[in-house]
């Protein structure tokens, strides 16, 4: 009898446990969705403008994310994913640094600025060019998306300081000092030739000072560790990494070490977590895929070495065929939030945000495009982050940096 009673009690308990799981999850999902909707959400880096300049692709039309040609961001999917503000990057792959090449890349930069502005004109009911922190909050109230501009790679600045102001006047609010190769400003974290200046060049120091004076955010994603510490030493304003992760969890030169994250926090800056799978989690060895890709790079050179558009199209086709033939296991939102947890444990909640790198390689197994942004919020809620914490991660921290950068510029101009 005693056993029967115990069995009964256990059965009832078991039933309630089972029943409680889906109910709980439903409640968590609802809570996450409500938070995601009510807060301002900002992504500090995407390379979608590359699709804008290429033409024959319409950012104002919904694209089925299952199709490769869909890209990661269009305006209807931005709305669907509850993303309020996006930094559209004027991205320039690093090339030779002769005056002729600089002139050519400046033309390309202008074309990209124009393409972004044309998007805002064509879809003025949906999206508007934003220049200051308040713009995003105002536009959110109006039910519109905010389009900020960042410049990925200071290459078009060349060695002419006036160009920093020129790009600021055209609407850029940050410059990523370099890309995958060294330029006239600084050393990159991934130049196969290694360091050229051991940090910032003399000209690069002037660029940082000029950005401080203008109220432009210095972006240290892609720079070498030495460059990072040089920037930290001389900047008068907080800085950011617009799309990088933590090296403690994924050993890649594009990610920040714990020591760098501590220095960044001390500077009052922010680390915007990148959704590029290889920076989130070290991929398992996939020798067939690597060999096929290596053969492709040997044949045509890497992306930034390919000059002609027609060759680029051929390489793109072959590249995607290889990716389909030898699929990789991509990192997940859980892996990404592990990086957020790490930064929070190291320096607190105030120094972390999101910078997807969508259309520049970003995309996780369960956050593959902008329509799935809510999955990050869901995981944060599951891990016990409060609404205030999540508001900071999704834009509050970045906006604090953005505002402070503008205040410092005012202070410097008063002197
Ligand atoms: Zn990048």
mmCIF file of C-alpha atoms and ligand atoms in Angstrom:
data_model
loop_
_atom_site.group_PDB
_atom_site.id
_atom_site.type_symbol
_atom_site.label_atom_id
_atom_site.label_comp_id
_atom_site.label_asym_id
_atom_site.label_seq_id
_atom_site.Cartn_x
_atom_site.Cartn_y
_atom_site.Cartn_z
ATOM 1 C CA UNK A 1 0.000 0.000 0.000
ATOM 2 C CA UNK A 2 2.748 2.322 1.027
ATOM 3 C CA UNK A 3 4.516 1.596 -2.255
ATOM 4 C CA UNK A 4 1.346 2.113 -4.238
ATOM 5 C CA UNK A 5 0.832 5.508 -2.632
ATOM 6 C CA UNK A 6 4.395 6.517 -3.285
ATOM 7 C CA UNK A 7 4.045 5.383 -6.887
ATOM 8 C CA UNK A 8 0.869 7.429 -7.216
ATOM 9 C CA UNK A 9 2.512 10.519 -5.765
ATOM 10 C CA UNK A 10 5.542 10.129 -8.032
ATOM 11 C CA UNK A 11 3.323 9.652 -11.098
ATOM 12 C CA UNK A 12 1.425 12.839 -10.324
ATOM 13 C CA UNK A 13 4.676 14.709 -9.763
ATOM 14 C CA UNK A 14 6.084 13.340 -13.012
ATOM 15 C CA UNK A 15 2.938 14.374 -14.895
ATOM 16 C CA UNK A 16 3.213 17.933 -13.607
ATOM 17 C CA UNK A 17 6.897 18.117 -14.456
ATOM 18 C CA UNK A 18 6.259 17.000 -18.023
ATOM 19 C CA UNK A 19 3.298 19.350 -18.365
ATOM 20 C CA UNK A 20 5.254 22.253 -16.910
ATOM 21 C CA UNK A 21 8.100 22.125 -19.446
ATOM 22 C CA UNK A 22 6.192 23.204 -22.569
ATOM 23 C CA UNK A 23 4.106 25.711 -20.588
ATOM 24 C CA UNK A 24 7.274 27.229 -19.170
ATOM 25 C CA UNK A 25 8.931 27.361 -22.559
ATOM 26 C CA UNK A 26 5.868 29.024 -24.026
ATOM 27 C CA UNK A 27 6.006 31.638 -21.278
ATOM 28 C CA UNK A 28 9.728 32.186 -21.870
ATOM 29 C CA UNK A 29 9.143 32.562 -25.610
ATOM 30 C CA UNK A 30 6.361 35.062 -25.021
ATOM 31 C CA UNK A 31 8.506 37.026 -22.580
ATOM 32 C CA UNK A 32 11.441 37.056 -25.028
ATOM 33 C CA UNK A 33 9.209 38.162 -27.906
ATOM 34 C CA UNK A 34 7.729 40.960 -25.784
ATOM 35 C CA UNK A 35 11.198 42.192 -24.722
ATOM 36 C CA UNK A 36 12.543 41.952 -28.275
ATOM 37 C CA UNK A 37 9.655 44.054 -29.520
ATOM 38 C CA UNK A 38 9.804 46.721 -26.837
ATOM 39 C CA UNK A 39 13.569 47.485 -26.862
ATOM 40 C CA UNK A 40 15.656 49.278 -29.471
ATOM 41 C CA UNK A 41 17.726 46.713 -31.384
ATOM 42 C CA UNK A 42 20.871 47.723 -33.294
ATOM 43 C CA UNK A 43 23.231 45.706 -35.438
ATOM 44 C CA UNK A 44 26.552 47.545 -35.865
ATOM 45 C CA UNK A 45 27.790 45.736 -38.947
ATOM 46 C CA UNK A 46 26.464 44.278 -42.181
ATOM 47 C CA UNK A 47 27.881 44.184 -45.711
ATOM 48 C CA UNK A 48 24.513 44.285 -47.480
ATOM 49 C CA UNK A 49 25.511 47.407 -49.506
ATOM 50 C CA UNK A 50 27.702 45.102 -51.621
ATOM 51 C CA UNK A 51 24.412 43.626 -52.843
ATOM 52 C CA UNK A 52 22.958 47.108 -53.333
ATOM 53 C CA UNK A 53 25.725 48.213 -55.703
ATOM 54 C CA UNK A 54 25.700 44.945 -57.602
ATOM 55 C CA UNK A 55 22.152 45.729 -58.752
ATOM 56 C CA UNK A 56 19.545 43.143 -59.871
ATOM 57 C CA UNK A 57 18.624 42.622 -56.215
ATOM 58 C CA UNK A 58 15.906 44.608 -54.456
ATOM 59 C CA UNK A 59 16.394 45.335 -50.746
ATOM 60 C CA UNK A 60 12.753 46.431 -50.441
ATOM 61 C CA UNK A 61 11.369 43.017 -51.411
ATOM 62 C CA UNK A 62 11.017 39.956 -49.184
ATOM 63 C CA UNK A 63 13.408 37.136 -50.128
ATOM 64 C CA UNK A 64 12.927 33.544 -48.987
ATOM 65 C CA UNK A 65 15.889 32.955 -46.623
ATOM 66 C CA UNK A 66 16.161 29.358 -47.832
ATOM 67 C CA UNK A 67 17.355 30.628 -51.198
ATOM 68 C CA UNK A 68 21.041 31.446 -51.443
ATOM 69 C CA UNK A 69 20.416 34.531 -53.545
ATOM 70 C CA UNK A 70 18.213 35.920 -50.756
ATOM 71 C CA UNK A 71 21.146 37.392 -48.866
ATOM 72 C CA UNK A 72 20.812 37.933 -45.128
ATOM 73 C CA UNK A 73 19.064 41.289 -44.940
ATOM 74 C CA UNK A 74 16.181 42.950 -46.746
ATOM 75 C CA UNK A 75 13.792 45.525 -45.318
ATOM 76 C CA UNK A 76 10.747 43.228 -44.895
ATOM 77 C CA UNK A 77 12.919 40.658 -43.103
ATOM 78 C CA UNK A 78 14.413 43.387 -40.916
ATOM 79 C CA UNK A 79 10.869 44.183 -39.785
ATOM 80 C CA UNK A 80 10.089 40.498 -39.361
ATOM 81 C CA UNK A 81 13.190 39.976 -37.211
ATOM 82 C CA UNK A 82 12.457 43.022 -35.072
ATOM 83 C CA UNK A 83 15.724 44.774 -35.941
ATOM 84 C CA UNK A 84 15.271 48.531 -35.602
ATOM 85 C CA UNK A 85 18.635 49.936 -36.674
ATOM 86 C CA UNK A 86 21.392 48.713 -38.947
ATOM 87 C CA UNK A 87 24.856 49.997 -39.728
ATOM 88 C CA UNK A 88 25.227 49.477 -43.472
ATOM 89 C CA UNK A 89 28.933 49.217 -44.244
ATOM 90 C CA UNK A 90 30.794 51.001 -46.990
ATOM 91 C CA UNK A 91 33.179 48.081 -47.381
ATOM 92 C CA UNK A 92 36.365 48.314 -49.444
ATOM 93 C CA UNK A 93 38.630 45.289 -49.844
ATOM 94 C CA UNK A 94 42.263 46.228 -49.347
ATOM 95 C CA UNK A 95 44.259 46.634 -52.560
ATOM 96 C CA UNK A 96 47.568 48.283 -53.524
ATOM 97 C CA UNK A 97 48.275 51.710 -52.018
ATOM 98 C CA UNK A 98 49.411 53.645 -55.092
ATOM 99 C CA UNK A 99 47.765 57.062 -55.764
ATOM 100 C CA UNK A 100 45.914 55.532 -58.751
ATOM 101 C CA UNK A 101 44.524 52.687 -56.655
ATOM 102 C CA UNK A 102 43.470 55.076 -53.889
ATOM 103 C CA UNK A 103 41.676 57.210 -56.465
ATOM 104 C CA UNK A 104 39.877 54.156 -57.812
ATOM 105 C CA UNK A 105 38.800 52.934 -54.386
ATOM 106 C CA UNK A 106 37.476 56.409 -53.535
ATOM 107 C CA UNK A 107 35.181 56.171 -56.567
ATOM 108 C CA UNK A 108 33.979 52.777 -55.326
ATOM 109 C CA UNK A 109 33.354 54.211 -51.852
ATOM 110 C CA UNK A 110 31.268 57.033 -53.334
ATOM 111 C CA UNK A 111 29.203 54.506 -55.309
ATOM 112 C CA UNK A 112 28.430 52.563 -52.129
ATOM 113 C CA UNK A 113 27.454 55.715 -50.196
ATOM 114 C CA UNK A 114 25.152 56.612 -53.082
ATOM 115 C CA UNK A 115 23.596 53.135 -53.184
ATOM 116 C CA UNK A 116 22.792 53.321 -49.455
ATOM 117 C CA UNK A 117 21.248 56.767 -49.839
ATOM 118 C CA UNK A 118 19.253 55.638 -52.870
ATOM 119 C CA UNK A 119 17.831 52.799 -50.758
ATOM 120 C CA UNK A 120 16.675 55.369 -48.173
ATOM 121 C CA UNK A 121 15.107 57.536 -50.900
ATOM 122 C CA UNK A 122 13.388 54.698 -52.719
ATOM 123 C CA UNK A 123 11.950 53.216 -49.508
ATOM 124 C CA UNK A 124 11.500 56.440 -47.561
ATOM 125 C CA UNK A 125 8.268 55.118 -45.989
ATOM 126 C CA UNK A 126 10.213 52.266 -44.410
ATOM 127 C CA UNK A 127 13.773 53.402 -43.706
ATOM 128 C CA UNK A 128 15.586 56.671 -43.091
ATOM 129 C CA UNK A 129 19.214 57.746 -42.942
ATOM 130 C CA UNK A 130 20.266 58.166 -39.284
ATOM 131 C CA UNK A 131 23.244 60.259 -38.180
ATOM 132 C CA UNK A 132 22.927 60.608 -34.413
ATOM 133 C CA UNK A 133 21.933 58.337 -31.507
ATOM 134 C CA UNK A 134 18.545 60.028 -31.059
ATOM 135 C CA UNK A 135 17.568 59.335 -34.672
ATOM 136 C CA UNK A 136 17.129 55.602 -34.055
ATOM 137 C CA UNK A 137 14.853 56.177 -31.049
ATOM 138 C CA UNK A 138 12.770 58.727 -32.979
ATOM 139 C CA UNK A 139 12.457 56.458 -36.025
ATOM 140 C CA UNK A 140 11.499 53.490 -33.847
ATOM 141 C CA UNK A 141 8.571 55.546 -32.496
ATOM 142 C CA UNK A 142 7.574 56.419 -36.067
ATOM 143 C CA UNK A 143 7.637 52.721 -36.974
ATOM 144 C CA UNK A 144 10.566 53.199 -39.347
ATOM 145 C CA UNK A 145 13.925 51.483 -39.640
ATOM 146 C CA UNK A 146 17.145 53.421 -39.021
ATOM 147 C CA UNK A 147 19.939 53.263 -41.579
ATOM 148 C CA UNK A 148 23.334 54.223 -40.169
ATOM 149 C CA UNK A 149 26.492 54.149 -42.242
ATOM 150 C CA UNK A 150 29.870 52.756 -41.142
ATOM 151 C CA UNK A 151 32.977 52.491 -43.296
ATOM 152 C CA UNK A 152 34.782 49.144 -43.203
ATOM 153 C CA UNK A 153 38.429 49.853 -43.999
ATOM 154 C CA UNK A 154 40.099 53.267 -43.951
ATOM 155 C CA UNK A 155 41.736 52.414 -47.295
ATOM 156 C CA UNK A 156 39.977 55.233 -49.239
ATOM 157 C CA UNK A 157 41.309 57.794 -46.750
ATOM 158 C CA UNK A 158 44.697 57.015 -48.283
ATOM 159 C CA UNK A 159 47.130 59.444 -46.668
ATOM 160 C CA UNK A 160 44.859 62.490 -46.906
ATOM 161 C CA UNK A 161 43.420 63.411 -43.505
ATOM 162 C CA UNK A 162 40.728 65.614 -45.124
ATOM 163 C CA UNK A 163 39.019 62.453 -46.334
ATOM 164 C CA UNK A 164 38.060 61.495 -42.767
ATOM 165 C CA UNK A 165 35.886 64.605 -42.573
ATOM 166 C CA UNK A 166 34.640 64.016 -46.116
ATOM 167 C CA UNK A 167 33.299 60.564 -45.167
ATOM 168 C CA UNK A 168 31.889 61.913 -41.909
ATOM 169 C CA UNK A 169 30.039 64.599 -43.907
ATOM 170 C CA UNK A 170 28.723 61.885 -46.235
ATOM 171 C CA UNK A 171 27.142 60.192 -43.209
ATOM 172 C CA UNK A 172 29.673 57.628 -41.969
ATOM 173 C CA UNK A 173 29.680 57.406 -38.175
ATOM 174 C CA UNK A 174 32.477 54.896 -37.773
ATOM 175 C CA UNK A 175 35.560 53.788 -39.668
ATOM 176 C CA UNK A 176 37.015 50.313 -39.219
ATOM 177 C CA UNK A 177 40.667 51.339 -39.398
ATOM 178 C CA UNK A 178 41.702 48.460 -41.679
ATOM 179 C CA UNK A 179 40.463 45.181 -43.161
ATOM 180 C CA UNK A 180 42.305 41.895 -43.730
ATOM 181 C CA UNK A 181 45.552 43.578 -44.854
ATOM 182 C CA UNK A 182 47.712 46.416 -43.532
ATOM 183 C CA UNK A 183 46.958 49.872 -44.944
ATOM 184 C CA UNK A 184 48.425 53.367 -44.525
ATOM 185 C CA UNK A 185 46.675 53.745 -41.165
ATOM 186 C CA UNK A 186 47.673 50.589 -39.286
ATOM 187 C CA UNK A 187 48.504 46.891 -39.171
ATOM 188 C CA UNK A 188 45.765 44.316 -39.688
ATOM 189 C CA UNK A 189 45.328 41.187 -37.537
ATOM 190 C CA UNK A 190 45.449 38.934 -40.594
ATOM 191 C CA UNK A 191 48.032 40.290 -43.049
ATOM 192 C CA UNK A 192 50.155 37.317 -44.125
ATOM 193 C CA UNK A 193 53.118 39.695 -44.453
ATOM 194 C CA UNK A 194 52.959 40.445 -40.725
ATOM 195 C CA UNK A 195 53.309 43.841 -39.047
ATOM 196 C CA UNK A 196 54.443 46.890 -40.993
ATOM 197 C CA UNK A 197 54.199 49.618 -38.320
ATOM 198 C CA UNK A 198 53.824 47.480 -35.175
ATOM 199 C CA UNK A 199 50.503 49.177 -34.544
ATOM 200 C CA UNK A 200 49.273 52.530 -35.817
ATOM 201 C CA UNK A 201 51.375 54.420 -38.379
ATOM 202 C CA UNK A 202 52.197 58.083 -37.667
ATOM 203 C CA UNK A 203 49.414 58.941 -40.102
ATOM 204 C CA UNK A 204 47.096 56.482 -38.296
ATOM 205 C CA UNK A 205 47.612 58.397 -35.039
ATOM 206 C CA UNK A 206 46.412 61.526 -36.815
ATOM 207 C CA UNK A 207 43.389 59.639 -38.174
ATOM 208 C CA UNK A 208 42.337 58.566 -34.657
ATOM 209 C CA UNK A 209 42.735 62.166 -33.389
ATOM 210 C CA UNK A 210 40.702 63.466 -36.337
ATOM 211 C CA UNK A 211 37.939 60.907 -35.702
ATOM 212 C CA UNK A 212 37.872 61.991 -32.032
ATOM 213 C CA UNK A 213 37.587 65.625 -33.149
ATOM 214 C CA UNK A 214 34.740 64.876 -35.561
ATOM 215 C CA UNK A 215 32.763 62.598 -33.247
ATOM 216 C CA UNK A 216 33.317 59.488 -35.319
ATOM 217 C CA UNK A 217 33.581 56.084 -33.603
ATOM 218 C CA UNK A 218 36.952 54.346 -33.988
ATOM 219 C CA UNK A 219 36.260 50.704 -34.903
ATOM 220 C CA UNK A 220 39.055 48.266 -33.995
ATOM 221 C CA UNK A 221 37.598 45.093 -35.532
ATOM 222 C CA UNK A 222 40.188 43.620 -37.939
ATOM 223 C CA UNK A 223 43.163 45.533 -36.455
ATOM 224 C CA UNK A 224 46.219 43.795 -34.977
ATOM 225 C CA UNK A 225 46.676 43.547 -31.211
ATOM 226 C CA UNK A 226 49.461 46.139 -31.366
ATOM 227 C CA UNK A 227 47.185 48.529 -33.260
ATOM 228 C CA UNK A 228 44.464 47.970 -30.651
ATOM 229 C CA UNK A 229 46.775 48.971 -27.790
ATOM 230 C CA UNK A 230 48.079 51.993 -29.736
ATOM 231 C CA UNK A 231 44.508 53.183 -30.300
ATOM 232 C CA UNK A 232 43.563 52.629 -26.633
ATOM 233 C CA UNK A 233 46.601 54.673 -25.592
ATOM 234 C CA UNK A 234 45.841 57.759 -27.683
ATOM 235 C CA UNK A 235 42.066 57.907 -28.146
ATOM 236 C CA UNK A 236 40.214 60.613 -26.257
ATOM 237 C CA UNK A 237 36.865 58.845 -26.674
ATOM 238 C CA UNK A 238 35.540 55.305 -26.141
ATOM 239 C CA UNK A 239 36.091 52.924 -29.059
ATOM 240 C CA UNK A 240 34.320 49.816 -30.327
ATOM 241 C CA UNK A 241 34.834 46.528 -32.081
ATOM 242 C CA UNK A 242 31.889 46.540 -34.502
ATOM 243 C CA UNK A 243 32.064 42.791 -35.232
ATOM 244 C CA UNK A 244 34.459 40.585 -33.200
ATOM 245 C CA UNK A 245 34.219 37.853 -30.544
ATOM 246 C CA UNK A 246 36.314 36.635 -27.605
ATOM 247 C CA UNK A 247 39.617 34.842 -28.155
ATOM 248 C CA UNK A 248 39.228 32.924 -24.877
ATOM 249 C CA UNK A 249 36.327 30.981 -26.423
ATOM 250 C CA UNK A 250 37.513 30.906 -30.035
ATOM 251 C CA UNK A 251 41.192 31.361 -30.756
ATOM 252 C CA UNK A 252 41.219 33.598 -33.834
ATOM 253 C CA UNK A 253 43.238 36.798 -34.388
ATOM 254 C CA UNK A 254 39.966 38.579 -35.281
ATOM 255 C CA UNK A 255 38.765 38.096 -31.694
ATOM 256 C CA UNK A 256 39.754 40.025 -28.545
ATOM 257 C CA UNK A 257 41.844 38.548 -25.717
ATOM 258 C CA UNK A 258 40.661 38.930 -22.118
ATOM 259 C CA UNK A 259 43.337 41.555 -21.568
ATOM 260 C CA UNK A 260 42.047 43.550 -24.556
ATOM 261 C CA UNK A 261 38.441 43.252 -23.322
ATOM 262 C CA UNK A 262 39.511 44.604 -19.910
ATOM 263 C CA UNK A 263 41.324 47.520 -21.588
ATOM 264 C CA UNK A 264 38.250 48.158 -23.760
ATOM 265 C CA UNK A 265 35.991 48.236 -20.685
ATOM 266 C CA UNK A 266 38.356 50.639 -18.949
ATOM 267 C CA UNK A 267 38.170 52.852 -22.044
ATOM 268 C CA UNK A 268 34.359 52.763 -21.748
ATOM 269 C CA UNK A 269 34.085 51.106 -25.161
ATOM 270 C CA UNK A 270 32.031 48.173 -26.425
ATOM 271 C CA UNK A 271 32.576 44.767 -28.046
ATOM 272 C CA UNK A 272 29.862 43.953 -30.586
ATOM 273 C CA UNK A 273 29.557 40.177 -30.949
ATOM 274 C CA UNK A 274 30.007 38.838 -34.473
ATOM 275 C CA UNK A 275 27.804 36.052 -35.887
ATOM 276 C CA UNK A 276 30.497 34.713 -38.204
ATOM 277 C CA UNK A 277 30.576 31.012 -37.356
ATOM 278 C CA UNK A 278 34.372 30.641 -37.587
ATOM 279 C CA UNK A 279 34.887 33.423 -35.013
ATOM 280 C CA UNK A 280 32.243 31.983 -32.670
ATOM 281 C CA UNK A 281 33.467 28.389 -32.670
ATOM 282 C CA UNK A 282 36.544 26.752 -34.135
ATOM 283 C CA UNK A 283 35.251 24.642 -37.018
ATOM 284 C CA UNK A 284 35.898 20.899 -36.876
ATOM 285 C CA UNK A 285 38.546 19.878 -39.442
ATOM 286 C CA UNK A 286 36.935 19.295 -42.836
ATOM 287 C CA UNK A 287 39.927 18.328 -45.010
ATOM 288 C CA UNK A 288 37.990 17.751 -48.250
ATOM 289 C CA UNK A 289 36.313 21.136 -48.015
ATOM 290 C CA UNK A 290 39.568 22.871 -47.099
ATOM 291 C CA UNK A 291 41.435 21.219 -49.980
ATOM 292 C CA UNK A 292 38.716 22.214 -52.461
ATOM 293 C CA UNK A 293 38.717 25.814 -51.210
ATOM 294 C CA UNK A 294 42.506 25.976 -51.233
ATOM 295 C CA UNK A 295 42.458 24.828 -54.868
ATOM 296 C CA UNK A 296 39.948 27.580 -55.656
ATOM 297 C CA UNK A 297 42.110 30.302 -53.993
ATOM 298 C CA UNK A 298 45.196 28.977 -55.754
ATOM 299 C CA UNK A 299 43.420 29.231 -59.093
ATOM 300 C CA UNK A 300 41.882 32.716 -58.719
ATOM 301 C CA UNK A 301 43.381 34.317 -55.602
ATOM 302 C CA UNK A 302 41.373 35.322 -52.524
ATOM 303 C CA UNK A 303 38.289 37.577 -52.725
ATOM 304 C CA UNK A 304 40.174 40.836 -52.293
ATOM 305 C CA UNK A 305 42.721 39.831 -54.913
ATOM 306 C CA UNK A 306 40.093 39.270 -57.615
ATOM 307 C CA UNK A 307 39.786 42.416 -59.690
ATOM 308 C CA UNK A 308 37.264 41.587 -62.423
ATOM 309 C CA UNK A 309 33.547 41.249 -61.694
ATOM 310 C CA UNK A 310 33.074 38.430 -64.208
ATOM 311 C CA UNK A 311 35.831 36.361 -62.569
ATOM 312 C CA UNK A 312 34.345 37.143 -59.179
ATOM 313 C CA UNK A 313 31.008 35.722 -60.373
ATOM 314 C CA UNK A 314 32.669 32.514 -61.535
ATOM 315 C CA UNK A 315 34.511 32.169 -58.209
ATOM 316 C CA UNK A 316 31.315 32.836 -56.284
ATOM 317 C CA UNK A 317 29.520 30.018 -58.128
ATOM 318 C CA UNK A 318 32.358 27.562 -57.507
ATOM 319 C CA UNK A 319 32.680 28.700 -53.886
ATOM 320 C CA UNK A 320 29.005 27.995 -53.144
ATOM 321 C CA UNK A 321 29.186 24.662 -54.970
ATOM 322 C CA UNK A 322 32.073 23.628 -52.679
ATOM 323 C CA UNK A 323 30.166 24.794 -49.610
ATOM 324 C CA UNK A 324 27.166 22.750 -50.654
ATOM 325 C CA UNK A 325 29.207 19.660 -51.448
ATOM 326 C CA UNK A 326 31.122 19.750 -48.154
ATOM 327 C CA UNK A 327 28.791 21.425 -45.662
ATOM 328 C CA UNK A 328 30.225 22.702 -42.379
ATOM 329 C CA UNK A 329 28.623 22.398 -38.992
ATOM 330 C CA UNK A 330 27.975 25.987 -38.051
ATOM 331 C CA UNK A 331 28.053 27.514 -34.584
ATOM 332 C CA UNK A 332 24.742 28.193 -32.826
ATOM 333 C CA UNK A 333 23.125 31.041 -30.909
ATOM 334 C CA UNK A 334 24.038 29.145 -27.707
ATOM 335 C CA UNK A 335 27.717 29.292 -28.732
ATOM 336 C CA UNK A 336 27.379 33.030 -29.420
ATOM 337 C CA UNK A 337 25.729 33.721 -26.066
ATOM 338 C CA UNK A 338 28.607 31.833 -24.402
ATOM 339 C CA UNK A 339 30.816 34.687 -25.674
ATOM 340 C CA UNK A 340 28.392 37.262 -24.234
ATOM 341 C CA UNK A 341 28.432 35.398 -20.883
ATOM 342 C CA UNK A 342 32.226 35.442 -20.963
ATOM 343 C CA UNK A 343 32.443 39.222 -21.439
ATOM 344 C CA UNK A 344 29.792 39.801 -18.767
ATOM 345 C CA UNK A 345 31.675 37.606 -16.280
ATOM 346 C CA UNK A 346 34.945 39.343 -17.140
ATOM 347 C CA UNK A 347 33.951 43.034 -17.095
ATOM 348 C CA UNK A 348 30.186 43.290 -16.503
ATOM 349 C CA UNK A 349 27.094 43.882 -18.616
ATOM 350 C CA UNK A 350 28.001 47.333 -19.984
ATOM 351 C CA UNK A 351 30.536 46.470 -22.676
ATOM 352 C CA UNK A 352 28.852 44.027 -25.040
ATOM 353 C CA UNK A 353 26.518 44.238 -28.047
ATOM 354 C CA UNK A 354 25.704 42.658 -31.430
ATOM 355 C CA UNK A 355 27.390 43.181 -34.830
ATOM 356 C CA UNK A 356 26.245 40.408 -37.158
ATOM 357 C CA UNK A 357 28.476 40.725 -40.245
ATOM 358 C CA UNK A 358 25.452 39.544 -42.258
ATOM 359 C CA UNK A 359 26.238 39.467 -45.993
ATOM 360 C CA UNK A 360 29.924 39.537 -45.059
ATOM 361 C CA UNK A 361 30.103 35.946 -43.826
ATOM 362 C CA UNK A 362 27.921 36.232 -40.707
ATOM 363 C CA UNK A 363 25.193 33.665 -39.996
ATOM 364 C CA UNK A 364 24.678 30.925 -37.407
ATOM 365 C CA UNK A 365 22.840 27.608 -37.698
ATOM 366 C CA UNK A 366 19.839 29.051 -35.844
ATOM 367 C CA UNK A 367 20.317 32.747 -36.642
ATOM 368 C CA UNK A 368 21.046 32.587 -40.320
ATOM 369 C CA UNK A 369 19.499 35.866 -41.390
ATOM 370 C CA UNK A 370 17.984 39.030 -39.957
ATOM 371 C CA UNK A 371 14.519 37.449 -39.636
ATOM 372 C CA UNK A 372 15.899 35.176 -36.884
ATOM 373 C CA UNK A 373 17.390 37.870 -34.626
ATOM 374 C CA UNK A 374 14.808 37.114 -31.941
ATOM 375 C CA UNK A 375 16.556 33.801 -31.235
ATOM 376 C CA UNK A 376 19.405 35.699 -29.554
ATOM 377 C CA UNK A 377 16.963 37.440 -27.219
ATOM 378 C CA UNK A 378 15.279 34.094 -26.485
ATOM 379 C CA UNK A 379 18.585 32.533 -25.438
ATOM 380 C CA UNK A 380 19.429 35.576 -23.276
ATOM 381 C CA UNK A 381 16.064 35.267 -21.497
ATOM 382 C CA UNK A 382 16.617 31.531 -21.032
ATOM 383 C CA UNK A 383 19.937 32.299 -19.335
ATOM 384 C CA UNK A 384 18.307 34.701 -16.928
ATOM 385 C CA UNK A 385 19.306 38.063 -18.390
ATOM 386 C CA UNK A 386 16.873 40.773 -17.320
ATOM 387 C CA UNK A 387 15.036 43.128 -19.666
ATOM 388 C CA UNK A 388 17.462 45.916 -18.685
ATOM 389 C CA UNK A 389 20.469 43.693 -19.441
ATOM 390 C CA UNK A 390 19.024 42.756 -22.822
ATOM 391 C CA UNK A 391 18.282 46.393 -23.650
ATOM 392 C CA UNK A 392 21.942 47.189 -22.983
ATOM 393 C CA UNK A 393 23.189 44.290 -25.118
ATOM 394 C CA UNK A 394 20.886 45.079 -28.036
ATOM 395 C CA UNK A 395 21.889 48.725 -28.323
ATOM 396 C CA UNK A 396 22.039 50.563 -24.996
ATOM 397 C CA UNK A 397 25.759 49.930 -24.550
ATOM 398 C CA UNK A 398 26.558 50.914 -28.110
ATOM 399 C CA UNK A 399 24.463 54.086 -27.828
ATOM 400 C CA UNK A 400 26.332 55.063 -24.647
ATOM 401 C CA UNK A 401 29.585 54.866 -26.639
ATOM 402 C CA UNK A 402 28.093 56.723 -29.613
ATOM 403 C CA UNK A 403 26.834 59.557 -27.359
ATOM 404 C CA UNK A 404 30.106 59.803 -25.465
ATOM 405 C CA UNK A 405 32.065 59.977 -28.752
ATOM 406 C CA UNK A 406 29.915 62.953 -29.796
ATOM 407 C CA UNK A 407 30.300 64.653 -26.391
ATOM 408 C CA UNK A 408 34.082 64.266 -26.518
ATOM 409 C CA UNK A 409 34.101 65.868 -29.984
ATOM 410 C CA UNK A 410 32.190 68.846 -28.608
ATOM 411 C CA UNK A 411 34.615 69.148 -25.695
ATOM 412 C CA UNK A 412 37.616 68.957 -28.023
ATOM 413 C CA UNK A 413 36.187 71.593 -30.369
ATOM 414 C CA UNK A 414 35.512 73.934 -27.445
ATOM 415 C CA UNK A 415 39.204 73.896 -26.453
HETATM 416 ZN ZN1 LIG B 1 34.716 42.502 -41.416
#
